[in-house]
PDB file of C-alpha atoms in Angstrom:
ATOM      1  CA  UNK A   1      21.686  -7.279 -46.176  1.00  0.00           C
ATOM      2  CA  UNK A   2      22.859 -10.624 -47.647  1.00  0.00           C
ATOM      3  CA  UNK A   3      23.480 -12.226 -44.240  1.00  0.00           C
ATOM      4  CA  UNK A   4      20.072 -10.871 -42.966  1.00  0.00           C
ATOM      5  CA  UNK A   5      18.412 -12.295 -46.050  1.00  0.00           C
ATOM      6  CA  UNK A   6      20.043 -15.755 -45.485  1.00  0.00           C
ATOM      7  CA  UNK A   7      18.903 -15.795 -41.892  1.00  0.00           C
ATOM      8  CA  UNK A   8      15.392 -14.853 -42.929  1.00  0.00           C
ATOM      9  CA  UNK A   9      15.245 -17.936 -45.266  1.00  0.00           C
ATOM     10  CA  UNK A  10      15.826 -15.947 -48.476  1.00  0.00           C
ATOM     11  CA  UNK A  11      18.001 -17.353 -51.231  1.00  0.00           C
ATOM     12  CA  UNK A  12      20.138 -15.404 -53.685  1.00  0.00           C
ATOM     13  CA  UNK A  13      21.716 -16.256 -57.027  1.00  0.00           C
ATOM     14  CA  UNK A  14      25.333 -17.441 -57.169  1.00  0.00           C
ATOM     15  CA  UNK A  15      27.773 -17.742 -59.950  1.00  0.00           C
ATOM     16  CA  UNK A  16      27.583 -20.884 -61.978  1.00  0.00           C
ATOM     17  CA  UNK A  17      31.289 -20.658 -62.702  1.00  0.00           C
ATOM     18  CA  UNK A  18      32.070 -20.692 -58.934  1.00  0.00           C
ATOM     19  CA  UNK A  19      30.212 -23.972 -58.322  1.00  0.00           C
ATOM     20  CA  UNK A  20      30.638 -25.828 -61.588  1.00  0.00           C
ATOM     21  CA  UNK A  21      33.920 -27.564 -60.395  1.00  0.00           C
ATOM     22  CA  UNK A  22      32.388 -28.553 -57.015  1.00  0.00           C
ATOM     23  CA  UNK A  23      29.432 -30.294 -58.553  1.00  0.00           C
ATOM     24  CA  UNK A  24      31.041 -31.954 -61.607  1.00  0.00           C
ATOM     25  CA  UNK A  25      31.123 -35.195 -59.727  1.00  0.00           C
ATOM     26  CA  UNK A  26      27.308 -35.396 -59.496  1.00  0.00           C
ATOM     27  CA  UNK A  27      26.491 -34.221 -62.959  1.00  0.00           C
ATOM     28  CA  UNK A  28      25.660 -36.600 -65.808  1.00  0.00           C
ATOM     29  CA  UNK A  29      27.561 -36.505 -69.137  1.00  0.00           C
ATOM     30  CA  UNK A  30      26.343 -33.573 -71.165  1.00  0.00           C
ATOM     31  CA  UNK A  31      24.628 -32.087 -68.136  1.00  0.00           C
ATOM     32  CA  UNK A  32      25.378 -28.478 -67.352  1.00  0.00           C
ATOM     33  CA  UNK A  33      24.408 -26.071 -64.551  1.00  0.00           C
ATOM     34  CA  UNK A  34      22.118 -23.270 -65.726  1.00  0.00           C
ATOM     35  CA  UNK A  35      21.354 -21.450 -62.493  1.00  0.00           C
ATOM     36  CA  UNK A  36      22.298 -21.810 -58.856  1.00  0.00           C
ATOM     37  CA  UNK A  37      20.907 -20.260 -55.729  1.00  0.00           C
ATOM     38  CA  UNK A  38      22.243 -20.318 -52.147  1.00  0.00           C
ATOM     39  CA  UNK A  39      20.166 -20.403 -48.969  1.00  0.00           C
ATOM     40  CA  UNK A  40      22.544 -20.087 -46.017  1.00  0.00           C
ATOM     41  CA  UNK A  41      24.524 -23.252 -46.476  1.00  0.00           C
ATOM     42  CA  UNK A  42      22.158 -25.094 -48.761  1.00  0.00           C
ATOM     43  CA  UNK A  43      21.962 -24.744 -52.555  1.00  0.00           C
ATOM     44  CA  UNK A  44      19.503 -25.525 -55.233  1.00  0.00           C
ATOM     45  CA  UNK A  45      20.890 -25.945 -58.757  1.00  0.00           C
ATOM     46  CA  UNK A  46      18.993 -25.858 -62.038  1.00  0.00           C
ATOM     47  CA  UNK A  47      20.773 -28.016 -64.656  1.00  0.00           C
ATOM     48  CA  UNK A  48      19.610 -28.575 -68.241  1.00  0.00           C
ATOM     49  CA  UNK A  49      18.253 -31.986 -67.102  1.00  0.00           C
ATOM     50  CA  UNK A  50      17.112 -31.753 -63.493  1.00  0.00           C
ATOM     51  CA  UNK A  51      16.739 -29.717 -60.315  1.00  0.00           C
ATOM     52  CA  UNK A  52      19.363 -30.664 -57.627  1.00  0.00           C
ATOM     53  CA  UNK A  53      18.681 -29.655 -54.040  1.00  0.00           C
ATOM     54  CA  UNK A  54      21.889 -29.681 -51.904  1.00  0.00           C
ATOM     55  CA  UNK A  55      21.326 -30.024 -48.150  1.00  0.00           C
ATOM     56  CA  UNK A  56      24.427 -29.511 -46.006  1.00  0.00           C
ATOM     57  CA  UNK A  57      23.964 -31.165 -42.699  1.00  0.00           C
ATOM     58  CA  UNK A  58      25.458 -30.986 -39.282  1.00  0.00           C
ATOM     59  CA  UNK A  59      27.542 -28.322 -37.626  1.00  0.00           C
ATOM     60  CA  UNK A  60      30.388 -28.554 -40.093  1.00  0.00           C
ATOM     61  CA  UNK A  61      28.310 -29.101 -43.206  1.00  0.00           C
ATOM     62  CA  UNK A  62      30.619 -31.943 -44.280  1.00  0.00           C
ATOM     63  CA  UNK A  63      27.669 -34.387 -44.582  1.00  0.00           C
ATOM     64  CA  UNK A  64      25.769 -33.460 -47.692  1.00  0.00           C
ATOM     65  CA  UNK A  65      22.483 -34.848 -49.242  1.00  0.00           C
ATOM     66  CA  UNK A  66      21.881 -34.391 -52.948  1.00  0.00           C
ATOM     67  CA  UNK A  67      18.222 -34.568 -53.853  1.00  0.00           C
ATOM     68  CA  UNK A  68      17.614 -34.860 -57.549  1.00  0.00           C
ATOM     69  CA  UNK A  69      14.240 -33.988 -59.226  1.00  0.00           C
ATOM     70  CA  UNK A  70      13.943 -34.764 -62.869  1.00  0.00           C
ATOM     71  CA  UNK A  71      11.977 -31.970 -64.560  1.00  0.00           C
ATOM     72  CA  UNK A  72       9.483 -34.521 -65.864  1.00  0.00           C
ATOM     73  CA  UNK A  73       8.441 -35.091 -62.155  1.00  0.00           C
ATOM     74  CA  UNK A  74       7.379 -31.520 -61.696  1.00  0.00           C
ATOM     75  CA  UNK A  75       3.656 -31.339 -62.248  1.00  0.00           C
ATOM     76  CA  UNK A  76       3.326 -27.627 -61.883  1.00  0.00           C
ATOM     77  CA  UNK A  77       4.783 -24.518 -60.273  1.00  0.00           C
ATOM     78  CA  UNK A  78       4.017 -21.016 -59.297  1.00  0.00           C
ATOM     79  CA  UNK A  79       5.810 -17.768 -58.351  1.00  0.00           C
ATOM     80  CA  UNK A  80       4.743 -14.957 -56.132  1.00  0.00           C
ATOM     81  CA  UNK A  81       6.390 -11.648 -56.751  1.00  0.00           C
ATOM     82  CA  UNK A  82       7.632  -9.308 -54.083  1.00  0.00           C
ATOM     83  CA  UNK A  83       5.307  -6.411 -53.292  1.00  0.00           C
ATOM     84  CA  UNK A  84       5.905  -2.941 -51.870  1.00  0.00           C
ATOM     85  CA  UNK A  85       5.763  -4.120 -48.267  1.00  0.00           C
ATOM     86  CA  UNK A  86       6.778  -7.754 -48.912  1.00  0.00           C
ATOM     87  CA  UNK A  87      10.563  -8.117 -49.055  1.00  0.00           C
ATOM     88  CA  UNK A  88      10.626 -11.559 -50.781  1.00  0.00           C
ATOM     89  CA  UNK A  89       9.440 -13.510 -53.735  1.00  0.00           C
ATOM     90  CA  UNK A  90       8.436 -17.127 -53.607  1.00  0.00           C
ATOM     91  CA  UNK A  91       8.682 -20.171 -55.771  1.00  0.00           C
ATOM     92  CA  UNK A  92       6.530 -23.184 -55.268  1.00  0.00           C
ATOM     93  CA  UNK A  93       7.146 -26.489 -57.052  1.00  0.00           C
ATOM     94  CA  UNK A  94       4.712 -29.431 -56.953  1.00  0.00           C
ATOM     95  CA  UNK A  95       6.369 -32.899 -57.505  1.00  0.00           C
ATOM     96  CA  UNK A  96       4.462 -35.927 -58.589  1.00  0.00           C
ATOM     97  CA  UNK A  97       3.519 -38.105 -55.567  1.00  0.00           C
ATOM     98  CA  UNK A  98       3.782 -35.211 -53.093  1.00  0.00           C
ATOM     99  CA  UNK A  99       0.742 -33.176 -51.995  1.00  0.00           C
ATOM    100  CA  UNK A 100       2.636 -30.238 -50.655  1.00  0.00           C
ATOM    101  CA  UNK A 101       4.852 -28.072 -52.810  1.00  0.00           C
ATOM    102  CA  UNK A 102       8.558 -27.468 -52.393  1.00  0.00           C
ATOM    103  CA  UNK A 103       8.749 -23.747 -51.328  1.00  0.00           C
ATOM    104  CA  UNK A 104      11.684 -21.444 -51.585  1.00  0.00           C
ATOM    105  CA  UNK A 105      11.875 -17.717 -50.789  1.00  0.00           C
ATOM    106  CA  UNK A 106      14.134 -15.261 -52.683  1.00  0.00           C
ATOM    107  CA  UNK A 107      15.326 -11.782 -51.758  1.00  0.00           C
ATOM    108  CA  UNK A 108      13.870  -8.826 -53.676  1.00  0.00           C
ATOM    109  CA  UNK A 109      17.051  -8.368 -55.781  1.00  0.00           C
ATOM    110  CA  UNK A 110      16.474 -11.726 -57.477  1.00  0.00           C
ATOM    111  CA  UNK A 111      14.647 -11.606 -60.847  1.00  0.00           C
ATOM    112  CA  UNK A 112      11.898 -14.224 -59.994  1.00  0.00           C
ATOM    113  CA  UNK A 113      10.544 -13.967 -63.578  1.00  0.00           C
ATOM    114  CA  UNK A 114      13.965 -15.150 -64.905  1.00  0.00           C
ATOM    115  CA  UNK A 115      13.944 -18.052 -62.496  1.00  0.00           C
ATOM    116  CA  UNK A 116      10.427 -18.994 -63.539  1.00  0.00           C
ATOM    117  CA  UNK A 117      11.608 -18.754 -67.190  1.00  0.00           C
ATOM    118  CA  UNK A 118      14.474 -21.230 -66.590  1.00  0.00           C
ATOM    119  CA  UNK A 119      12.194 -23.718 -64.894  1.00  0.00           C
ATOM    120  CA  UNK A 120       9.483 -23.353 -67.526  1.00  0.00           C
ATOM    121  CA  UNK A 121      11.895 -23.976 -70.359  1.00  0.00           C
ATOM    122  CA  UNK A 122      12.774 -27.391 -68.943  1.00  0.00           C
ATOM    123  CA  UNK A 123       9.468 -28.540 -67.431  1.00  0.00           C
ATOM    124  CA  UNK A 124       7.487 -27.699 -70.568  1.00  0.00           C
ATOM    125  CA  UNK A 125       9.745 -29.598 -73.016  1.00  0.00           C
TER     126      UNK A 125
END
């Protein structure tokens, strides 16, 4: 079901240990990865200081864009839980200066409440 979820636009949680080494070069001193999620080839990473969106581009995915969103730029966010007939949960994040939210969908196996809790911990500081 993992490949099917990826093709349907759903993200799933990945191990922080597995990606920590790969992203050390973009992390600030004393910054650590808290949670990471994969959506086909792309990633979004929650650190203790910011949200990093990783967009792998092109056929090979060698060209990569790193989009950094400081938590202080997040004006509000919402979650929508998966229902009985709805197979995915959704996270929406509004960033100052943008009218439309950043939207990400997660498969039903992800604990959307835990994800919201991580985001809330940093945005509400």
